[in-house]
């Protein structure tokens, strides 16, 4: 993560800002920023090792944890940041970010035998019952059994292998 993260803070404005999102860059893809901008979210992109105090200065409407390479257990500065953020700002993440949220709340993660690669992964939204087709590229997953020891609940499930896709 250290090798792929931004080195400096940068601001990516939406044409019409409705929200400000603080994005923790663990290897963020530019299309994620464009997608948030298209939905009225200006994005302040922070390096992976940014302090809670730095995020707090901007008082964002939410904090996003990006995708990125590697084992989520190895990204200790981000895990510590999430522990400070939780309960203070809305928090969301994808891929590595999703896994780090799980870890910070006390869930476990594990390495997938083959990983999730490519498109067309059917994911069921357990709240709506709808099936969403997703594109994925990750090697780790949140351990479902470990959720029972947390305040988290599974909201999305991968229909191919029944792994946790949303919490």
PDB file of C-alpha atoms in Angstrom:
ATOM      1  CA  UNK A   1       0.000   0.000   0.000  1.00  0.00           C
ATOM      2  CA  UNK A   2       2.813   2.410   0.851  1.00  0.00           C
ATOM      3  CA  UNK A   3       4.211   2.006  -2.683  1.00  0.00           C
ATOM      4  CA  UNK A   4       0.921   2.701  -4.503  1.00  0.00           C
ATOM      5  CA  UNK A   5      -0.628   5.398  -2.297  1.00  0.00           C
ATOM      6  CA  UNK A   6      -0.595   9.113  -3.095  1.00  0.00           C
ATOM      7  CA  UNK A   7       2.233  10.986  -1.441  1.00  0.00           C
ATOM      8  CA  UNK A   8       0.276  14.234  -1.097  1.00  0.00           C
ATOM      9  CA  UNK A   9      -3.295  15.306  -0.386  1.00  0.00           C
ATOM     10  CA  UNK A  10      -5.256  16.269  -3.502  1.00  0.00           C
ATOM     11  CA  UNK A  11      -8.730  17.652  -4.120  1.00  0.00           C
ATOM     12  CA  UNK A  12     -10.959  16.337  -6.922  1.00  0.00           C
ATOM     13  CA  UNK A  13     -13.997  18.576  -7.333  1.00  0.00           C
ATOM     14  CA  UNK A  14     -17.451  17.478  -8.401  1.00  0.00           C
ATOM     15  CA  UNK A  15     -19.219  19.776 -10.874  1.00  0.00           C
ATOM     16  CA  UNK A  16     -21.902  20.328  -8.279  1.00  0.00           C
ATOM     17  CA  UNK A  17     -20.708  19.396  -4.805  1.00  0.00           C
ATOM     18  CA  UNK A  18     -23.349  17.932  -2.534  1.00  0.00           C
ATOM     19  CA  UNK A  19     -20.900  16.062  -0.311  1.00  0.00           C
ATOM     20  CA  UNK A  20     -17.231  15.995   0.579  1.00  0.00           C
ATOM     21  CA  UNK A  21     -15.702  12.529   0.804  1.00  0.00           C
ATOM     22  CA  UNK A  22     -12.306  11.903   2.359  1.00  0.00           C
ATOM     23  CA  UNK A  23     -10.743   9.019   0.409  1.00  0.00           C
ATOM     24  CA  UNK A  24      -7.910   7.082   2.033  1.00  0.00           C
ATOM     25  CA  UNK A  25      -5.712   6.057  -0.879  1.00  0.00           C
ATOM     26  CA  UNK A  26      -4.515   2.496  -0.528  1.00  0.00           C
ATOM     27  CA  UNK A  27      -4.230   2.146  -4.307  1.00  0.00           C
ATOM     28  CA  UNK A  28      -7.358   3.977  -5.451  1.00  0.00           C
ATOM     29  CA  UNK A  29      -8.404   3.789  -9.083  1.00  0.00           C
ATOM     30  CA  UNK A  30      -9.146   7.120 -10.778  1.00  0.00           C
ATOM     31  CA  UNK A  31     -12.513   5.800 -11.993  1.00  0.00           C
ATOM     32  CA  UNK A  32     -13.669   5.517  -8.378  1.00  0.00           C
ATOM     33  CA  UNK A  33     -12.983   9.223  -7.923  1.00  0.00           C
ATOM     34  CA  UNK A  34     -14.778  10.013 -11.217  1.00  0.00           C
ATOM     35  CA  UNK A  35     -17.739   7.881 -10.111  1.00  0.00           C
ATOM     36  CA  UNK A  36     -17.995   9.715  -6.784  1.00  0.00           C
ATOM     37  CA  UNK A  37     -17.651  13.087  -8.581  1.00  0.00           C
ATOM     38  CA  UNK A  38     -20.467  12.120 -10.977  1.00  0.00           C
ATOM     39  CA  UNK A  39     -22.707  11.569  -7.941  1.00  0.00           C
ATOM     40  CA  UNK A  40     -22.037  15.012  -6.486  1.00  0.00           C
ATOM     41  CA  UNK A  41     -19.186  14.027  -4.192  1.00  0.00           C
ATOM     42  CA  UNK A  42     -16.041  16.098  -4.219  1.00  0.00           C
ATOM     43  CA  UNK A  43     -13.171  13.915  -3.084  1.00  0.00           C
ATOM     44  CA  UNK A  44     -10.215  14.830  -0.922  1.00  0.00           C
ATOM     45  CA  UNK A  45      -7.671  12.054  -1.540  1.00  0.00           C
ATOM     46  CA  UNK A  46      -5.347  11.372   1.395  1.00  0.00           C
ATOM     47  CA  UNK A  47      -2.215   9.216   1.597  1.00  0.00           C
ATOM     48  CA  UNK A  48      -2.662   5.864   3.352  1.00  0.00           C
ATOM     49  CA  UNK A  49      -0.867   7.021   6.511  1.00  0.00           C
ATOM     50  CA  UNK A  50      -2.874  10.209   7.103  1.00  0.00           C
ATOM     51  CA  UNK A  51      -3.768  10.984  10.717  1.00  0.00           C
ATOM     52  CA  UNK A  52      -7.287  11.163  12.110  1.00  0.00           C
ATOM     53  CA  UNK A  53      -6.666  14.808  13.016  1.00  0.00           C
ATOM     54  CA  UNK A  54      -5.939  15.634   9.366  1.00  0.00           C
ATOM     55  CA  UNK A  55      -9.227  14.046   8.274  1.00  0.00           C
ATOM     56  CA  UNK A  56     -11.101  15.751  11.094  1.00  0.00           C
ATOM     57  CA  UNK A  57      -9.888  19.203   9.904  1.00  0.00           C
ATOM     58  CA  UNK A  58     -11.922  18.857   6.702  1.00  0.00           C
ATOM     59  CA  UNK A  59     -15.004  17.519   8.500  1.00  0.00           C
ATOM     60  CA  UNK A  60     -16.008  15.338   5.544  1.00  0.00           C
ATOM     61  CA  UNK A  61     -19.495  13.952   5.005  1.00  0.00           C
ATOM     62  CA  UNK A  62     -17.980  10.468   4.815  1.00  0.00           C
ATOM     63  CA  UNK A  63     -14.703   8.590   4.728  1.00  0.00           C
ATOM     64  CA  UNK A  64     -13.988   6.118   1.936  1.00  0.00           C
ATOM     65  CA  UNK A  65     -11.335   3.388   2.166  1.00  0.00           C
ATOM     66  CA  UNK A  66     -10.066   2.445  -1.266  1.00  0.00           C
ATOM     67  CA  UNK A  67      -9.097  -0.779  -2.883  1.00  0.00           C
ATOM     68  CA  UNK A  68      -5.420  -1.703  -2.935  1.00  0.00           C
ATOM     69  CA  UNK A  69      -2.955  -4.544  -2.897  1.00  0.00           C
ATOM     70  CA  UNK A  70      -2.053  -7.013  -0.204  1.00  0.00           C
ATOM     71  CA  UNK A  71      -3.215  -8.387   3.092  1.00  0.00           C
ATOM     72  CA  UNK A  72      -5.543  -6.040   5.004  1.00  0.00           C
ATOM     73  CA  UNK A  73      -3.902  -7.079   8.287  1.00  0.00           C
ATOM     74  CA  UNK A  74      -0.635  -5.513   7.085  1.00  0.00           C
ATOM     75  CA  UNK A  75      -2.061  -1.990   6.722  1.00  0.00           C
ATOM     76  CA  UNK A  76      -1.880  -1.131  10.408  1.00  0.00           C
ATOM     77  CA  UNK A  77      -1.938   2.702  10.096  1.00  0.00           C
ATOM     78  CA  UNK A  78      -5.242   2.507   8.202  1.00  0.00           C
ATOM     79  CA  UNK A  79      -6.694   0.044  10.719  1.00  0.00           C
ATOM     80  CA  UNK A  80      -5.838   2.468  13.521  1.00  0.00           C
ATOM     81  CA  UNK A  81      -7.370   5.336  11.535  1.00  0.00           C
ATOM     82  CA  UNK A  82     -10.605   3.379  11.041  1.00  0.00           C
ATOM     83  CA  UNK A  83     -10.810   2.661  14.771  1.00  0.00           C
ATOM     84  CA  UNK A  84     -10.684   6.421  15.399  1.00  0.00           C
ATOM     85  CA  UNK A  85     -13.113   7.292  12.584  1.00  0.00           C
ATOM     86  CA  UNK A  86     -15.836   4.778  13.451  1.00  0.00           C
ATOM     87  CA  UNK A  87     -18.761   6.456  15.117  1.00  0.00           C
ATOM     88  CA  UNK A  88     -17.462   9.907  14.144  1.00  0.00           C
ATOM     89  CA  UNK A  89     -17.945   9.858  10.355  1.00  0.00           C
ATOM     90  CA  UNK A  90     -19.906   7.638   7.969  1.00  0.00           C
ATOM     91  CA  UNK A  91     -17.462   5.045   6.683  1.00  0.00           C
ATOM     92  CA  UNK A  92     -17.480   2.957   3.519  1.00  0.00           C
ATOM     93  CA  UNK A  93     -14.964   0.992   1.496  1.00  0.00           C
ATOM     94  CA  UNK A  94     -14.455  -1.466  -1.303  1.00  0.00           C
ATOM     95  CA  UNK A  95     -12.187  -4.473  -1.623  1.00  0.00           C
ATOM     96  CA  UNK A  96      -9.210  -3.870   0.703  1.00  0.00           C
ATOM     97  CA  UNK A  97     -11.134  -0.987   2.304  1.00  0.00           C
ATOM     98  CA  UNK A  98     -14.106  -3.242   3.062  1.00  0.00           C
ATOM     99  CA  UNK A  99     -11.788  -5.828   4.595  1.00  0.00           C
ATOM    100  CA  UNK A 100     -10.039  -3.212   6.763  1.00  0.00           C
ATOM    101  CA  UNK A 101     -13.392  -1.979   8.068  1.00  0.00           C
ATOM    102  CA  UNK A 102     -14.199  -5.548   9.075  1.00  0.00           C
ATOM    103  CA  UNK A 103     -10.862  -5.926  10.865  1.00  0.00           C
ATOM    104  CA  UNK A 104     -11.176  -2.581  12.647  1.00  0.00           C
ATOM    105  CA  UNK A 105     -14.560  -3.626  14.023  1.00  0.00           C
ATOM    106  CA  UNK A 106     -13.208  -6.927  15.316  1.00  0.00           C
ATOM    107  CA  UNK A 107     -14.053  -9.308  12.458  1.00  0.00           C
ATOM    108  CA  UNK A 108     -11.456 -11.538  10.847  1.00  0.00           C
ATOM    109  CA  UNK A 109     -10.243 -11.909   7.283  1.00  0.00           C
ATOM    110  CA  UNK A 110      -8.691 -14.795   5.379  1.00  0.00           C
ATOM    111  CA  UNK A 111      -6.892 -15.397   2.096  1.00  0.00           C
ATOM    112  CA  UNK A 112      -9.081 -16.843  -0.644  1.00  0.00           C
ATOM    113  CA  UNK A 113      -7.767 -19.968  -2.364  1.00  0.00           C
ATOM    114  CA  UNK A 114      -7.890 -18.381  -5.834  1.00  0.00           C
ATOM    115  CA  UNK A 115      -9.122 -14.862  -5.169  1.00  0.00           C
ATOM    116  CA  UNK A 116     -11.925 -13.058  -6.915  1.00  0.00           C
ATOM    117  CA  UNK A 117     -10.811 -11.939 -10.363  1.00  0.00           C
ATOM    118  CA  UNK A 118     -12.616 -10.275 -13.242  1.00  0.00           C
ATOM    119  CA  UNK A 119     -16.211  -9.328 -13.884  1.00  0.00           C
ATOM    120  CA  UNK A 120     -19.565 -11.023 -13.631  1.00  0.00           C
ATOM    121  CA  UNK A 121     -19.503 -11.929  -9.942  1.00  0.00           C
ATOM    122  CA  UNK A 122     -23.148 -12.123  -8.840  1.00  0.00           C
ATOM    123  CA  UNK A 123     -23.626 -10.471  -5.459  1.00  0.00           C
ATOM    124  CA  UNK A 124     -26.950 -10.550  -3.632  1.00  0.00           C
ATOM    125  CA  UNK A 125     -28.068  -7.522  -1.664  1.00  0.00           C
ATOM    126  CA  UNK A 126     -29.605  -9.157   1.400  1.00  0.00           C
ATOM    127  CA  UNK A 127     -31.702  -6.071   2.227  1.00  0.00           C
ATOM    128  CA  UNK A 128     -33.414  -5.797  -1.178  1.00  0.00           C
ATOM    129  CA  UNK A 129     -32.994  -9.322  -2.572  1.00  0.00           C
ATOM    130  CA  UNK A 130     -31.599  -7.863  -5.805  1.00  0.00           C
ATOM    131  CA  UNK A 131     -28.649  -9.459  -7.585  1.00  0.00           C
ATOM    132  CA  UNK A 132     -25.863  -7.102  -8.623  1.00  0.00           C
ATOM    133  CA  UNK A 133     -23.190  -8.091 -11.143  1.00  0.00           C
ATOM    134  CA  UNK A 134     -19.797  -6.884  -9.965  1.00  0.00           C
ATOM    135  CA  UNK A 135     -16.204  -6.621 -11.125  1.00  0.00           C
ATOM    136  CA  UNK A 136     -13.677  -7.820  -8.543  1.00  0.00           C
ATOM    137  CA  UNK A 137      -9.968  -8.204  -8.014  1.00  0.00           C
ATOM    138  CA  UNK A 138      -9.086  -9.205  -4.455  1.00  0.00           C
ATOM    139  CA  UNK A 139      -7.381 -12.045  -2.637  1.00  0.00           C
ATOM    140  CA  UNK A 140      -8.930 -11.728   0.832  1.00  0.00           C
ATOM    141  CA  UNK A 141     -12.414 -11.871   2.326  1.00  0.00           C
ATOM    142  CA  UNK A 142     -14.111 -10.998   5.603  1.00  0.00           C
ATOM    143  CA  UNK A 143     -14.775 -14.139   7.660  1.00  0.00           C
ATOM    144  CA  UNK A 144     -18.548 -14.556   8.065  1.00  0.00           C
ATOM    145  CA  UNK A 145     -18.307 -16.517  11.338  1.00  0.00           C
ATOM    146  CA  UNK A 146     -16.268 -13.699  12.909  1.00  0.00           C
ATOM    147  CA  UNK A 147     -19.073 -11.169  12.370  1.00  0.00           C
ATOM    148  CA  UNK A 148     -21.048 -12.611  15.291  1.00  0.00           C
ATOM    149  CA  UNK A 149     -18.475 -11.122  17.702  1.00  0.00           C
ATOM    150  CA  UNK A 150     -18.980  -7.602  16.295  1.00  0.00           C
ATOM    151  CA  UNK A 151     -21.670  -4.989  15.732  1.00  0.00           C
ATOM    152  CA  UNK A 152     -21.461  -5.738  12.004  1.00  0.00           C
ATOM    153  CA  UNK A 153     -23.941  -7.670   9.903  1.00  0.00           C
ATOM    154  CA  UNK A 154     -23.556  -9.051   6.415  1.00  0.00           C
ATOM    155  CA  UNK A 155     -25.504  -7.020   3.830  1.00  0.00           C
ATOM    156  CA  UNK A 156     -24.195  -8.605   0.600  1.00  0.00           C
ATOM    157  CA  UNK A 157     -23.137 -12.148  -0.293  1.00  0.00           C
ATOM    158  CA  UNK A 158     -21.187 -13.524  -3.262  1.00  0.00           C
ATOM    159  CA  UNK A 159     -23.430 -16.102  -4.905  1.00  0.00           C
ATOM    160  CA  UNK A 160     -20.497 -18.019  -6.400  1.00  0.00           C
ATOM    161  CA  UNK A 161     -18.720 -18.915  -3.148  1.00  0.00           C
ATOM    162  CA  UNK A 162     -20.933 -17.386  -0.400  1.00  0.00           C
ATOM    163  CA  UNK A 163     -18.226 -15.002   0.834  1.00  0.00           C
ATOM    164  CA  UNK A 164     -19.095 -11.743   2.576  1.00  0.00           C
ATOM    165  CA  UNK A 165     -19.306  -8.931   0.002  1.00  0.00           C
ATOM    166  CA  UNK A 166     -20.824  -6.224   2.169  1.00  0.00           C
ATOM    167  CA  UNK A 167     -21.106  -5.371   5.857  1.00  0.00           C
TER     168      UNK A 167
END
